[in-house]
């Protein structure tokens, strides 16, 4: 893809803004990441995109050649598969362990000479877990070894859209400190409760190998994939923000109530550490059947783990008013008892 | 691509809006096209997208299988090539005639059993010409014949972003009346002077074969290509608009002055009929060299026709204040005389 850059012709400017994004918006991104990870990220290392979906498609199109492999940790957000295939890459699935942390041995067994990247998502959809320092740093070590073994660069593609919604003081690990080839490709929209506005970004460390080539490739792919630029108005809004405000406390209350309701009903699950999903075990192995009965008999809308590549579980969202979560208390108990 | 639909799992709704777009925004699109072409287009036949770039990528991803061919009329907006290749299609180039109208014989010679579509752009970038009724309707007839000959559907993909900027009463031809398999994939942004806001749309006639399958495929591709939805805020704005206002009169003045300046300098060109581009002949065959000298010696910024697949011409934009166009009068004269 990088070679396609040479074909990049001039273009007109009628009302369009830079494909890289407004300088002010890129400064806000740099400040946000800098504060979050205590690690400087510069505006010239940032590209504004049309949401996290735009960011990931642009990154994958830029770094992949046809048939290059990208590792996806399972369970996973199903769009990742399409994003990889859009760029003619091959998704390679690798299970997270029973605590939804990275098993370095598992990842090691999936890396080949064609591996070009691994997508990291934390806080994690659908499990609500946050990847630990141990997970991220041992992955970084492994990738360094494998790069040397295959003499081939491997990118850690980091999608962390819920860093402002974390609970119980669990740490957002700084990926840039764990590895030298991190491409941060994520969005603000969810943090700001503005998911529909499609504001995302790509960011790299200023010392990343081939910095300028990467940024140019992202800008080119942003254009040729038809995203062109992140919505101008919201970029302007972002450029004017001093502080990114989220409803963390409100979400913590929802999380706590959801946990209480699920515990009372006797479901087995990991307490959500970040974001607004929770991923309990299905009481029966057939999670699709379980979810069908949940909606048909108990009017409880849940998503089978099978849709995320992990049967035997189901996903719930607590991005809901407290009264709605409270209203699920009795139906969830009845649902659980139905399978006693 | 249509088959991928079956893998489409449920998703959460946190802050997201329908991948098809807000009903109000789709109504505005339907009303806009209905008024423009005197042809009813219904909200359920519209999908909101992230700009025309989003619309075209979504359409191509939805209808193309790998190695399917799409005809592009030359000169052409260079992104079309990338959009087709993004969906693993093959661009097939076909020259417009010397008046920048469609030559049915030329198009006929390019259609094969693998042809899945032809991209129509009118008012045309880079030439500023509007495709005539004769061009569009005779193309429609040809496509009907070729569909029958190859027993294969061929889509007319219609990108008309400047319909509100037309001059001298030249008609915007109704494509839906010319052919039964039209996919309108375009944007409002340019009409409204909001190019940076990324509001585009796809629209089909309610009678198009496989209507619901097509719409579902567009919605699916909108999601899996990572566009997800058109920016929510601007969709809301659109939904509240009674009337789409453009600066037609202002642009006509600019067009008239541009024409006067180019005539005075003795350039050869077709008067712009729509949009804000004009595509004069280069006084020397090497248009790249001509444009290089224009900027270096005369500080005139123009784009070589070679970048649009048509050497021997150059493109100018008059999306500029009148004073800037006036300021180009003497430099353009000097530039022209340099090649006397």
XYZ file of C-alpha atoms in Angstrom, chain B residues 174-308:
135
model
C -33.165 12.291 -14.343
C -31.140 9.075 -14.395
C -33.991 7.011 -12.915
C -36.030 7.662 -16.082
C -33.199 6.494 -18.341
C -32.524 3.069 -16.883
C -33.971 0.581 -14.419
C -30.828 -0.199 -12.427
C -29.554 3.160 -11.156
C -27.761 3.523 -7.823
C -27.490 7.180 -6.914
C -24.394 7.593 -4.729
C -23.500 11.158 -4.039
C -23.299 13.911 -1.458
C -24.977 17.042 -0.270
C -21.893 18.505 1.204
C -20.713 20.282 -1.914
C -24.163 21.609 -2.733
C -24.443 23.056 0.733
C -20.866 24.267 0.923
C -20.325 21.706 3.679
C -17.828 19.428 1.982
C -15.935 18.845 5.216
C -18.959 17.506 7.069
C -19.104 14.215 5.217
C -22.812 13.922 4.523
C -23.569 11.696 1.578
C -26.254 9.255 0.596
C -27.226 6.312 -1.552
C -30.671 6.240 -3.162
C -32.478 3.843 -5.467
C -35.863 3.736 -7.140
C -38.432 1.761 -5.147
C -38.954 -0.530 -8.161
C -35.299 -1.504 -8.588
C -34.813 -5.269 -8.759
C -33.779 -6.680 -5.372
C -34.550 -3.396 -3.582
C -34.450 -4.769 -0.054
C -31.386 -6.927 -0.643
C -29.528 -3.917 -2.014
C -30.498 -1.649 0.883
C -29.522 -4.342 3.401
C -26.197 -4.828 1.637
C -25.518 -1.067 1.743
C -26.323 -0.918 5.459
C -24.090 -3.914 6.103
C -21.187 -2.482 4.091
C -21.639 0.916 5.757
C -20.987 -0.894 9.024
C -18.270 -3.342 8.024
C -16.239 -0.826 6.015
C -16.021 1.163 9.237
C -18.077 4.146 8.129
C -20.797 2.928 10.546
C -23.070 5.905 9.951
C -23.057 9.406 8.568
C -22.186 11.952 11.265
C -25.217 12.124 13.560
C -25.216 15.842 14.152
C -25.258 16.785 10.481
C -27.961 14.207 9.849
C -30.023 15.982 12.463
C -29.332 19.302 10.801
C -30.366 17.864 7.461
C -33.546 16.430 8.937
C -34.542 19.937 10.034
C -33.887 21.634 6.698
C -36.876 22.642 4.624
C -34.839 24.010 1.777
C -31.303 23.341 0.661
C -29.755 26.700 -0.055
C -26.737 27.117 -2.302
C -24.790 30.073 -3.523
C -25.679 29.452 -7.163
C -25.691 33.127 -8.163
C -22.326 33.730 -6.533
C -20.851 30.777 -8.377
C -22.348 31.912 -11.682
C -20.553 35.248 -11.312
C -17.311 33.437 -10.612
C -17.850 31.160 -13.600
C -18.554 34.143 -15.875
C -15.437 35.979 -14.736
C -13.287 32.841 -15.094
C -14.595 32.368 -18.646
C -13.914 36.017 -19.495
C -10.371 35.829 -18.133
C -9.577 32.599 -19.991
C -11.086 33.901 -23.252
C -9.101 37.105 -23.007
C -5.937 35.037 -22.555
C -6.910 32.976 -25.612
C -7.276 29.574 -23.991
C -9.463 26.949 -25.665
C -12.130 25.396 -23.428
C -15.742 24.364 -22.923
C -17.712 26.804 -20.795
C -18.488 25.220 -17.409
C -22.127 24.069 -17.219
C -22.099 22.901 -13.608
C -19.853 22.766 -10.551
C -16.776 24.944 -10.226
C -14.155 23.379 -12.460
C -13.040 24.281 -15.948
C -10.775 22.145 -18.131
C -8.973 24.146 -20.853
C -6.567 22.737 -23.421
C -2.904 23.041 -22.607
C -1.121 25.175 -25.248
C 1.593 22.499 -25.368
C 0.996 18.749 -25.454
C 2.936 18.194 -22.209
C 0.389 19.416 -19.656
C 2.572 18.443 -16.693
C 5.371 20.674 -17.976
C 2.838 23.420 -18.691
C 1.511 23.318 -15.126
C 5.029 23.277 -13.717
C 5.915 26.449 -15.612
C 2.569 28.029 -14.661
C 3.291 27.756 -10.967
C 7.038 28.404 -11.107
C 7.110 31.368 -13.473
C 3.603 32.835 -13.090
C 2.471 31.681 -9.661
C -0.661 30.149 -11.234
C -1.764 26.955 -9.498
C -3.402 24.525 -11.952
C -3.662 20.749 -12.142
C -2.463 18.763 -15.183
C -5.087 16.755 -17.095
C -2.736 13.786 -16.872
C -3.831 13.451 -13.236
C -7.356 12.796 -14.544
